[in-house]
Structures are given as C-alpha cells and as structure tokens.
CSV table of C-alpha atoms and ligand atoms in Angstrom, one decimal:
chain,number,residue,atom,x,y,z
A,957,UNK,CA,20.2,-5.8,18.0
A,958,UNK,CA,16.5,-5.9,18.4
A,959,UNK,CA,16.9,-6.2,22.2
A,960,UNK,CA,17.5,-2.5,22.2
A,961,UNK,CA,14.2,-1.5,20.6
A,962,UNK,CA,11.0,-0.6,22.4
A,963,UNK,CA,8.7,-0.5,19.4
A,964,UNK,CA,9.8,-1.6,16.0
A,965,UNK,CA,8.7,-3.1,12.6
A,966,UNK,CA,10.5,-6.0,11.0
A,967,UNK,CA,10.3,-6.4,7.2
A,968,UNK,CA,10.9,-9.7,5.7
A,969,UNK,CA,12.5,-9.1,2.2
A,970,UNK,CA,12.1,-12.8,1.2
A,971,UNK,CA,8.3,-12.4,1.7
A,972,UNK,CA,8.4,-9.4,-0.7
A,973,UNK,CA,10.2,-11.4,-3.3
A,974,UNK,CA,7.8,-14.2,-2.9
A,975,UNK,CA,4.8,-11.9,-3.3
A,976,UNK,CA,6.3,-10.3,-6.4
A,977,UNK,CA,6.9,-13.7,-8.0
A,978,UNK,CA,3.3,-14.7,-7.1
A,979,UNK,CA,2.0,-11.5,-8.7
A,980,UNK,CA,4.0,-12.1,-11.8
A,981,UNK,CA,2.5,-15.6,-12.1
A,982,UNK,CA,-1.0,-14.4,-11.5
A,983,UNK,CA,-0.7,-11.5,-14.0
A,984,UNK,CA,0.4,-14.0,-16.6
A,985,UNK,CA,3.1,-14.2,-19.3
A,986,UNK,CA,4.1,-10.9,-21.0
A,987,UNK,CA,2.3,-8.7,-18.4
A,988,UNK,CA,4.5,-6.1,-16.8
A,989,UNK,CA,4.3,-5.4,-13.1
A,990,UNK,CA,4.3,-1.9,-11.7
A,991,UNK,CA,4.9,-2.1,-7.9
A,992,UNK,CA,3.1,0.7,-6.1
A,993,UNK,CA,5.5,2.2,-3.5
A,994,UNK,CA,3.7,5.4,-2.5
A,995,UNK,CA,3.5,6.5,1.1
A,996,UNK,CA,7.0,5.2,2.0
A,997,UNK,CA,6.2,1.8,0.3
A,998,UNK,CA,3.1,1.5,2.4
A,999,UNK,CA,5.1,2.2,5.6
A,1000,UNK,CA,7.7,-0.4,4.8
A,1001,UNK,CA,10.4,2.1,3.9
A,1002,UNK,CA,10.7,3.4,0.4
A,1003,UNK,CA,14.4,3.3,-0.5
A,1004,UNK,CA,15.3,-0.2,0.7
A,1005,UNK,CA,12.0,-1.6,-0.6
A,1006,UNK,CA,12.4,0.1,-4.0
A,1007,UNK,CA,16.0,-1.2,-4.3
A,1008,UNK,CA,14.9,-4.7,-3.3
A,1009,UNK,CA,12.0,-4.7,-5.8
A,1010,UNK,CA,14.4,-3.5,-8.6
A,1011,UNK,CA,16.7,-6.4,-7.8
A,1012,UNK,CA,13.8,-8.8,-7.9
A,1013,UNK,CA,12.3,-7.8,-11.1
A,1014,UNK,CA,9.7,-5.1,-10.8
A,1015,UNK,CA,9.3,-3.4,-14.2
A,1016,UNK,CA,8.0,0.1,-13.1
A,1017,UNK,CA,7.2,2.0,-9.9
A,1018,UNK,CA,4.0,3.8,-9.1
A,1019,UNK,CA,4.3,6.8,-6.7
A,1020,UNK,CA,2.0,9.5,-5.4
A,1021,UNK,CA,4.3,12.5,-5.7
A,1022,UNK,CA,7.6,13.8,-7.0
A,1023,UNK,CA,9.4,13.5,-3.6
A,1024,UNK,CA,8.8,9.8,-3.7
A,1025,UNK,CA,10.0,9.7,-7.3
A,1026,UNK,CA,13.2,11.5,-6.3
A,1027,UNK,CA,13.9,9.0,-3.5
A,1028,UNK,CA,13.7,6.2,-6.1
A,1029,UNK,CA,15.9,8.1,-8.5
A,1030,UNK,CA,18.7,8.1,-5.9
A,1031,UNK,CA,18.6,4.3,-5.9
A,1032,UNK,CA,17.7,3.6,-9.5
A,1033,UNK,CA,18.5,6.5,-11.9
A,1034,UNK,CA,16.9,5.0,-15.0
A,1035,UNK,CA,13.9,3.1,-13.5
A,1036,UNK,CA,10.6,3.9,-15.1
A,1037,UNK,CA,8.3,5.7,-12.6
A,1038,UNK,CA,4.7,6.7,-13.0
A,1039,UNK,CA,3.3,9.4,-10.8
A,1040,UNK,CA,-0.2,8.3,-10.0
A,1041,UNK,CA,-1.3,11.6,-8.5
A,1042,UNK,CA,-1.9,14.7,-10.6
A,1043,UNK,CA,1.2,16.9,-11.2
A,1044,UNK,CA,0.6,20.4,-10.0
A,1045,UNK,CA,1.4,23.2,-12.4
A,1046,UNK,CA,4.6,24.2,-10.6
A,1047,UNK,CA,5.8,20.6,-10.5
A,1048,UNK,CA,5.8,20.1,-14.3
A,1049,UNK,CA,9.4,21.1,-14.8
A,1050,UNK,CA,10.6,18.9,-11.9
A,1051,UNK,CA,8.8,15.9,-13.3
A,1052,UNK,CA,10.5,16.4,-16.6
A,1053,UNK,CA,13.9,16.9,-15.0
A,1054,UNK,CA,13.5,13.6,-13.0
A,1055,UNK,CA,12.0,11.7,-15.9
A,1056,UNK,CA,8.9,10.9,-14.0
A,1057,UNK,CA,5.9,9.9,-16.2
A,1058,UNK,CA,2.9,12.0,-15.3
A,1059,UNK,CA,-0.7,11.0,-15.2
A,1060,UNK,CA,-2.8,13.1,-17.6
A,1061,UNK,CA,-6.5,13.7,-17.2
A,1062,UNK,CA,-7.1,16.8,-19.3
A,1063,UNK,CA,-5.9,18.6,-22.4
A,1064,UNK,CA,-4.7,21.5,-20.2
A,1065,UNK,CA,-2.4,19.2,-18.3
A,1066,UNK,CA,-1.2,17.7,-21.6
A,1067,UNK,CA,-0.6,21.1,-23.1
A,1068,UNK,CA,1.3,22.2,-20.1
A,1069,UNK,CA,3.7,19.2,-20.3
A,1070,UNK,CA,4.0,19.6,-24.0
A,1071,UNK,CA,5.1,23.2,-23.7
A,1072,UNK,CA,7.6,22.4,-20.9
A,1073,UNK,CA,9.0,19.5,-22.9
A,1074,UNK,CA,9.4,21.5,-26.0
A,1075,UNK,CA,11.3,24.1,-24.0
A,1076,UNK,CA,13.7,21.4,-22.9
A,1077,UNK,CA,13.8,19.9,-26.3
A,1078,UNK,CA,12.6,16.5,-25.1
A,1079,UNK,CA,9.6,14.3,-25.5
A,1080,UNK,CA,7.7,13.5,-22.4
A,1081,UNK,CA,6.1,10.1,-22.1
A,1082,UNK,CA,2.7,10.2,-20.2
A,1083,UNK,CA,-0.1,7.9,-19.1
A,1084,UNK,CA,-3.6,9.0,-19.7
A,1085,UNK,CA,-6.0,8.1,-17.0
A,1086,UNK,CA,-9.7,7.4,-17.8
A,1087,UNK,CA,-12.4,7.9,-15.2
A,1088,UNK,CA,-14.6,4.9,-15.6
A,1089,UNK,CA,-16.5,5.3,-12.3
A,1090,UNK,CA,-14.0,6.2,-9.5
A,1091,UNK,CA,-14.7,9.9,-9.9
A,1092,UNK,CA,-11.2,11.0,-8.8
A,1093,UNK,CA,-8.5,11.6,-11.4
A,1094,UNK,CA,-9.0,10.8,-15.1
A,1095,UNK,CA,-10.8,12.1,-18.2
A,1096,UNK,CA,-14.5,11.2,-18.3
A,1097,UNK,CA,-14.6,7.9,-20.2
A,1098,UNK,CA,-16.8,9.4,-22.9
A,1099,UNK,CA,-14.2,12.1,-23.7
A,1100,UNK,CA,-11.2,9.9,-23.5
A,1101,UNK,CA,-10.8,9.0,-27.2
A,1102,UNK,CA,-11.0,12.7,-28.1
A,1103,UNK,CA,-8.4,13.7,-25.5
A,1104,UNK,CA,-5.9,11.1,-26.7
A,1105,UNK,CA,-6.4,12.0,-30.4
A,1106,UNK,CA,-5.8,15.6,-29.6
A,1107,UNK,CA,-2.7,14.6,-27.7
A,1108,UNK,CA,-1.3,12.8,-30.7
A,1109,UNK,CA,-1.2,16.2,-32.4
A,1110,UNK,CA,0.7,17.8,-29.5
A,1111,UNK,CA,4.4,18.1,-30.0
A,1112,UNK,CA,6.4,17.2,-26.9
A,1113,UNK,CA,4.2,14.5,-25.4
A,1114,UNK,CA,3.8,10.9,-26.3
A,1115,UNK,CA,1.1,8.7,-24.9
A,1116,UNK,CA,2.9,5.7,-23.4
A,1117,UNK,CA,0.0,4.3,-21.3
A,1118,UNK,CA,-3.7,4.3,-20.8
A,1119,UNK,CA,-5.2,3.3,-17.5
A,1120,UNK,CA,-8.2,3.3,-15.2
A,1121,UNK,CA,-8.8,2.6,-11.5
A,1122,UNK,CA,-11.5,0.3,-10.0
A,1123,UNK,CA,-13.6,1.8,-7.2
A,1124,UNK,CA,-15.0,-1.4,-5.6
A,1125,UNK,CA,-13.3,-4.5,-7.1
A,1126,UNK,CA,-13.3,-6.2,-3.7
A,1127,UNK,CA,-17.0,-5.7,-3.1
A,1128,UNK,CA,-19.0,-5.1,-6.2
A,1129,UNK,CA,-18.5,-7.3,-9.3
A,1130,UNK,CA,-21.3,-5.6,-11.2
A,1131,UNK,CA,-19.8,-2.1,-10.9
A,1132,UNK,CA,-16.4,-3.4,-11.7
A,1133,UNK,CA,-17.8,-5.0,-14.9
A,1134,UNK,CA,-19.3,-1.7,-15.9
A,1135,UNK,CA,-16.0,0.1,-15.3
A,1136,UNK,CA,-14.2,-2.6,-17.4
A,1137,UNK,CA,-16.7,-2.2,-20.2
A,1138,UNK,CA,-16.3,1.6,-20.3
A,1139,UNK,CA,-12.5,1.1,-20.4
A,1140,UNK,CA,-12.8,-1.5,-23.2
A,1141,UNK,CA,-15.0,1.0,-25.2
A,1142,UNK,CA,-12.2,3.6,-25.0
A,1143,UNK,CA,-9.7,1.1,-26.1
A,1144,UNK,CA,-11.8,0.1,-29.0
A,1145,UNK,CA,-12.3,3.7,-30.0
A,1146,UNK,CA,-8.5,4.2,-30.0
A,1147,UNK,CA,-8.1,1.1,-32.0
A,1148,UNK,CA,-10.6,2.3,-34.6
A,1149,UNK,CA,-8.8,5.7,-34.7
A,1150,UNK,CA,-5.5,3.8,-35.2
A,1151,UNK,CA,-3.8,5.1,-32.1
A,1152,UNK,CA,-1.7,2.4,-30.6
A,1153,UNK,CA,-0.9,2.6,-26.9
A,1154,UNK,CA,2.0,0.6,-25.6
A,1155,UNK,CA,0.9,0.1,-22.0
A,1156,UNK,CA,-2.7,-0.5,-20.9
A,1157,UNK,CA,-3.5,-1.2,-17.2
A,1158,UNK,CA,-6.4,-1.4,-14.8
A,1159,UNK,CA,-5.8,-3.8,-12.0
A,1160,UNK,CA,-4.7,-2.8,-8.5
A,1161,UNK,CA,-4.5,-5.6,-5.9
A,1162,UNK,CA,-8.2,-6.3,-5.7
A,1163,UNK,CA,-8.5,-6.3,-9.5
A,1164,UNK,CA,-5.6,-8.8,-9.8
A,1165,UNK,CA,-7.1,-11.0,-7.1
A,1166,UNK,CA,-10.8,-11.0,-8.1
A,1167,UNK,CA,-10.8,-10.1,-11.8
A,1168,UNK,CA,-7.9,-11.7,-13.6
A,1169,UNK,CA,-8.0,-10.2,-17.0
A,1170,UNK,CA,-6.2,-11.1,-20.2
A,1171,UNK,CA,-6.5,-7.9,-22.1
A,1172,UNK,CA,-4.1,-5.5,-20.3
A,1173,UNK,CA,-0.4,-5.7,-20.4
A,1174,UNK,CA,0.5,-4.1,-17.1
A,1175,UNK,CA,-0.8,-4.5,-13.5
A,1176,UNK,CA,-0.4,-2.0,-10.6
A,1177,UNK,CA,-0.5,-3.9,-7.3
A,1178,UNK,CA,0.3,-2.2,-4.0
A,1179,UNK,CA,-1.1,-4.1,-1.0
A,1180,UNK,CA,-0.4,-7.6,-2.5
A,1181,UNK,CA,3.3,-6.8,-2.8
A,1182,UNK,CA,3.4,-6.4,0.9
A,1183,UNK,CA,1.6,-9.8,1.3
A,1184,UNK,CA,-1.9,-8.6,2.3
A,1185,UNK,CA,-5.1,-9.3,0.4
A,1186,UNK,CA,-7.6,-6.4,0.2
A,1187,UNK,CA,-10.4,-7.2,2.6
A,1188,UNK,CA,-13.9,-7.3,1.1
A,1189,UNK,CA,-16.8,-9.7,1.0
A,1190,UNK,CA,-15.7,-11.2,-2.4
A,1191,UNK,CA,-13.9,-14.2,-1.3
A,1192,UNK,CA,-10.8,-14.7,-3.4
A,1193,UNK,CA,-10.7,-17.9,-5.3
A,1194,UNK,CA,-10.0,-20.7,-2.8
A,1195,UNK,CA,-6.9,-20.2,-0.9
A,1196,UNK,CA,-5.4,-17.5,-3.2
A,1197,UNK,CA,-4.6,-15.1,-0.4
A,1198,UNK,CA,-3.0,-17.8,1.7
A,1199,UNK,CA,-0.3,-17.9,-0.9
A,1200,UNK,CA,0.9,-14.5,0.0
A,1201,UNK,CA,3.4,-13.8,2.8
A,1202,UNK,CA,2.9,-10.7,4.9
A,1203,UNK,CA,6.2,-8.9,4.9
A,1204,UNK,CA,5.8,-6.6,7.9
A,1205,UNK,CA,5.4,-7.4,11.6
A,1206,UNK,CA,5.0,-4.8,14.3
A,1207,UNK,CA,6.4,-5.3,17.8
A,1208,UNK,CA,6.8,-3.7,21.2
A,1209,UNK,CA,7.5,-4.8,24.7
A,1210,UNK,CA,6.0,-5.3,28.1
A,1211,UNK,CA,7.2,-2.5,30.3
A,1212,UNK,CA,5.4,-3.3,33.6
A,1213,UNK,CA,3.0,-5.9,35.0
A,1214,UNK,CA,0.7,-5.3,37.9
A,1215,UNK,CA,-2.4,-6.6,39.6
A,1216,UNK,CA,-5.5,-4.5,39.8
A,1217,UNK,CA,-8.6,-5.0,41.9
A,1218,UNK,CA,-12.1,-5.6,40.7
A,1219,UNK,CA,-13.8,-2.3,39.8
A,1220,UNK,CA,-10.6,-0.4,38.9
A,1221,UNK,CA,-11.0,1.9,35.9
A,1222,UNK,CA,-8.2,1.9,33.4
A,1223,UNK,CA,-6.5,4.6,31.3
A,1224,UNK,CA,-8.0,8.0,30.1
A,1225,UNK,CA,-11.7,8.3,30.6
A,1226,UNK,CA,-11.9,5.1,32.5
A,1227,UNK,CA,-13.6,3.4,29.5
A,1228,UNK,CA,-12.6,0.0,30.9
A,1229,UNK,CA,-13.5,-1.1,34.4
A,1230,UNK,CA,-12.1,-4.3,35.7
A,1231,UNK,CA,-14.9,-6.9,36.0
A,1232,UNK,CA,-12.7,-8.9,38.4
A,1233,UNK,CA,-9.3,-9.0,39.8
A,1234,UNK,CA,-6.9,-8.8,36.9
A,1235,UNK,CA,-3.2,-8.7,35.8
A,1236,UNK,CA,-2.5,-5.8,33.5
A,1237,UNK,CA,0.6,-5.2,31.4
A,1238,UNK,CA,1.7,-1.8,30.1
A,1239,UNK,CA,3.2,-2.1,26.7
A,1240,UNK,CA,5.6,0.3,24.9
A,1241,UNK,CA,3.5,1.5,22.0
A,1242,UNK,CA,0.6,3.9,21.4
A,1243,UNK,CA,-0.9,6.0,18.8
A,1244,UNK,CA,2.3,8.1,18.5
A,1245,UNK,CA,3.8,5.0,17.0
A,1246,UNK,CA,0.8,4.4,14.8
A,1247,UNK,CA,-1.0,1.9,17.0
A,1248,UNK,CA,-4.4,3.5,16.3
A,1249,UNK,CA,-6.4,4.8,19.2
A,1250,UNK,CA,-9.6,3.4,17.6
A,1251,UNK,CA,-8.3,-0.1,18.6
A,1252,UNK,CA,-8.9,0.9,22.3
A,1253,UNK,CA,-10.9,-1.9,24.1
A,1254,UNK,CA,-11.0,-3.9,20.8
A,1255,UNK,CA,-7.6,-4.8,19.6
A,1256,UNK,CA,-5.5,-7.8,20.7
A,1257,UNK,CA,-1.8,-8.5,20.9
A,1258,UNK,CA,0.3,-11.6,21.3
A,1259,UNK,CA,2.5,-12.1,24.4
A,1260,UNK,CA,4.2,-15.4,25.1
A,1261,UNK,CA,2.3,-16.8,22.1
A,1262,UNK,CA,-1.1,-16.0,23.6
A,1263,UNK,CA,-3.8,-13.5,22.5
A,1264,UNK,CA,-4.3,-10.7,25.1
A,1265,UNK,CA,-6.9,-8.0,24.8
A,1266,UNK,CA,-6.2,-4.3,24.8
A,1267,UNK,CA,-8.1,-2.7,27.7
A,1268,UNK,CA,-8.8,1.0,28.1
A,1269,UNK,CA,-7.8,3.7,25.8
A,1270,UNK,CA,-4.7,3.4,23.8
A,1271,UNK,CA,-2.5,6.5,24.7
A,1272,UNK,CA,0.2,8.2,22.8
A,1273,UNK,CA,3.2,6.1,24.0
A,1274,UNK,CA,1.7,3.2,25.9
A,1275,UNK,CA,-1.2,0.8,26.0
A,1276,UNK,CA,-2.6,-1.6,28.5
A,1277,UNK,CA,-3.4,-5.3,27.9
A,1278,UNK,CA,-5.1,-8.0,30.0
A,1279,UNK,CA,-2.5,-10.7,30.8
A,1280,UNK,CA,-4.5,-12.4,33.5
A,1281,UNK,CA,-4.6,-15.7,31.6
A,1282,UNK,CA,-0.8,-15.9,31.1
A,1283,UNK,CA,1.1,-18.2,33.3
A,1284,UNK,CA,4.0,-15.8,33.4
A,1285,UNK,CA,4.9,-12.5,31.8
A,1286,UNK,CA,7.7,-10.0,32.6
A,1287,UNK,CA,9.0,-6.6,31.7
A,1288,UNK,CA,11.0,-6.9,28.4
A,1289,UNK,CA,8.8,-9.6,26.9
A,1290,UNK,CA,8.2,-9.1,23.2
A,1291,UNK,CA,4.7,-8.1,22.3
A,1292,UNK,CA,3.4,-8.7,18.8
A,1293,UNK,CA,0.9,-6.1,17.4
A,1294,UNK,CA,1.0,-7.5,13.9
A,1295,UNK,CA,2.6,-10.8,13.0
A,1296,UNK,CA,3.2,-14.3,14.3
A,1297,UNK,CA,4.2,-15.5,17.7
A,1298,UNK,CA,4.2,-19.2,18.5
A,1299,UNK,CA,1.2,-20.7,16.7
A,1300,UNK,CA,-0.8,-17.5,16.9
A,1301,UNK,CA,-1.0,-14.7,14.3
A,1302,UNK,CA,-2.5,-11.2,14.1
A,1303,UNK,CA,-2.8,-10.0,10.5
A,1304,UNK,CA,-2.9,-6.4,9.3
A,1305,UNK,CA,-6.5,-7.2,8.3
A,1306,UNK,CA,-7.3,-8.3,11.8
A,1307,UNK,CA,-5.9,-5.1,13.3
A,1308,UNK,CA,-7.7,-3.0,10.7
A,1309,UNK,CA,-11.0,-4.6,11.5
A,1310,UNK,CA,-10.6,-3.9,15.2
A,1311,UNK,CA,-9.7,-0.3,14.4
A,1312,UNK,CA,-12.6,0.1,12.0
A,1313,UNK,CA,-10.3,0.8,9.1
A,1314,UNK,CA,-8.4,-0.8,6.2
A,1315,UNK,CA,-4.9,-2.4,6.2
A,1316,UNK,CA,-3.6,0.4,3.9
A,1317,UNK,CA,-4.3,2.9,6.8
A,1318,UNK,CA,-2.8,0.5,9.4
A,1319,UNK,CA,0.5,0.4,7.4
A,1320,UNK,CA,0.7,4.0,6.5
A,1321,UNK,CA,0.0,5.0,10.1
A,1322,UNK,CA,3.1,3.3,11.5
A,1323,UNK,CA,5.1,6.4,12.5
A,1324,UNK,CA,8.6,7.7,12.0
A,1325,UNK,CA,9.3,6.7,15.6
A,1326,UNK,CA,9.2,3.0,14.7
A,1327,UNK,CA,12.5,1.8,13.3
A,1328,UNK,CA,12.1,-0.5,10.3
A,1329,UNK,CA,14.4,-3.6,10.5
A,1330,UNK,CA,15.1,-5.5,7.3
A,1331,UNK,CA,15.6,-9.2,7.4
A,1332,UNK,CA,16.4,-11.7,4.7
A,1333,UNK,CA,19.0,-10.0,2.7
A,1334,UNK,CA,22.6,-9.0,3.1
A,1335,UNK,CA,22.1,-6.3,0.5
A,1336,UNK,CA,19.6,-4.3,2.5
B,1462,PLP,C1,-2.6,3.1,-4.7
B,1462,PLP,C2,-2.9,2.8,-6.0
B,1462,PLP,C3,-2.8,1.4,-6.5
B,1462,PLP,C4,-2.4,0.3,-5.6
B,1462,PLP,O1,-3.5,-0.1,-4.9
B,1462,PLP,P1,-3.6,-1.4,-4.0
B,1462,PLP,O2,-5.0,-1.5,-3.7
B,1462,PLP,O3,-2.8,-1.2,-2.8
B,1462,PLP,O4,-3.1,-2.5,-4.9
B,1462,PLP,C5,-3.0,1.2,-7.9
B,1462,PLP,N1,-3.4,2.2,-8.7
B,1462,PLP,C6,-3.5,3.5,-8.3
B,1462,PLP,C7,-4.0,4.5,-9.2
B,1462,PLP,C8,-3.3,3.8,-6.9
B,1462,PLP,O5,-3.5,5.1,-6.5
C-alpha cells in the first residue's frame, strides 16, 4: 500500500500504548491520566488516536477547542473531556451541549456557565485554572481561593478540578518550584476553607519527566504520549526518555538523481553552491507537506540507511539532498525525514533543532497533504 505514497506519516499504535503505560507508571498509583490530543493529536490524527487511547486506558482527554471535543464525542460519547483553552462567550451553550468541561479563569466566565447551565437545568462541571507564573489563562494565584469560594455559591456550576501550567519545567527548576509553591498555597487555602476539589493537576510532559510529584491526582501529558521528551537543558533522570517510543515517522521518496558540477548553485536564491562535483537527489516533500523551510541547508534525511544533508532552500513540494556519499540511490527509494532507517535515526527533536523550533511545532506542521498510516492494530 505504501508503495503508492509520495510523502506520508506512519503512526505506530503499539508505541502509543507503550508510552501511555509508561506515563501511568511514572505518574504513580491512583493518579489519573489526561492525554492531551489537541491540534489533531499533535498531528497524529485525532479520531484514530483518541479511539486507541480510550481502548488503552486514558482517563480523560485534553483539547484546545470545541471542534476537537466534538470529534472525540463521535468516537466516545461519554468520555470526559477538558477544554484547555478558554471558552468564548458564544461557545458556552455548545460546550454544555457536548458535555465538555470548560477551563474557568474568572468569575464572569463562571457566571456565564452557571446561567447557561441553569437554563438547561443541568450542573456544569468545570476546572478552575490558576495562573502561577505562565501569564496566559488562569486566575491570578492570589485571587484563586476567593474565586473558587464564590463559585461554590453559584448554582449551576461545580468545581471538579483545579489546575495550573508550568512555564519552564524543562529549563528552570527554580521558577517551577515557585509555581508549585504558589499552587500549593492555593490548595492549602481551599483546604482551610473546607472546599474539597476532586481533581488537582499541574504536570504536562516536562513536569512529569523532571518534577515527579506526589500531591496531585491527575497528570496532563501531550508530547510524552507520542513518545518524545520535551527538549531542554535539564537532563531527565538517567535514561528516562530512552524508555519512550516515538510513535510517528515521516517519509517521502527520491524522485530524481543527478550529477552537478562544482560551483553550481542549488534551489531558490542559490543559497547553496556546490563546493565540488556532487550527486543530488530531489525528494518528494517540502514545506507544503510541513517539512519546514527553516531546515534549508541544515536538516538531514536518511536514504539507504545513511544520513544525507539537505542542500539549498526547501521548496513547497520538493527538496534537494546531497547523496554523493551513497553507493547507489534510485528514484522511488524511501527517504526518512523523521524516524529510523537501518541503524540510523532522526528524531523529531533532531529535526526541531535543525529548524530552530520545538518538536510540538514539527508535529503540528505536518500538513493535510500527508496521509497518516496506522500500524500495529487491526482496530484502527
Ligand atoms: C498542551 C498542553 C499540555 C500538554 O503539554 P505537553 O508539553 O505536550 O505535555 C498540558 N496542559 C496544557 C494546559 C496544555 O495547553
């Protein structure tokens, strides 16, 4: 089947299951796992991935918006879903209709949900977000206890969860500790006010990797589910990230091979000039597929198991690689952009570094033009 593709992504479902089990173990007994599947499950394909994670024991889903929630609803009508983004005023009714738990950062948002819920004669379960230093969503930490107490008096909403988000867990232990302390203070305040909160969570992937924590009862990993450790200078405790299995690989093919003379400029702008006689392969992917243009003259690919450098600008549909060192290469040869070939491997983190970005952006850039092919399950 894959012989027919020019540029495709393969997703190994066994790897996802392995990573989910690993996360479960790392999080510890009695801690629930919310798998974050926003942005089309980090480019892996929302519906099949959500279905597979349900089968393999995720407890909740985290999404960015209601459209993503609705896609999950079609696969798992009753599954708990938390919307991590803020609900816009005109989306409140839809969130209630689809039983999506909203993230609440202010009394206005809470009141809006309470009113809509009363109109429907239901109670809406919500998670309150506390801003402990990320500066994005969330009630300022110093005002959090007050917000939650006021919400307990609002008919129509019920605070099911309390959470915060780390800004630099992969880089900055000191700031992360400060965020944790602020969050702990809010929890203490709620405890003193005798307001019990069923679910308390803070850790995304970097939190789970670098800051194992025994005080929360839910974790919210995204990147780790897909088998990638967040890059950062904090080296994860020896070998931890090697225990993950990257689920996605990204492939294309050699379309043409030709010799060029010394001094020949390559691709738009002639940013690469051949320093010697070379053999160059044109491959069937470009930034229109999500192979980022910033990897021009920096990225590498695997062909016949060997690393080959991308030379010249990456274009919309095609890129050029130096295959001078290969003994043989022909049109149709599989080219690996992310993944393993022979004994060599290019990780999403490698590609991200070459492109001056992060693996999250590498995954979510892989475009609609790239078919996702699922392996490792008959169900998918
Ligand atoms: C995206 C997101 C996550 C998951 O982040 P990873 O770094 O991919 O694990 C967790 N929590 C919130 C609020 C998010 O927006």
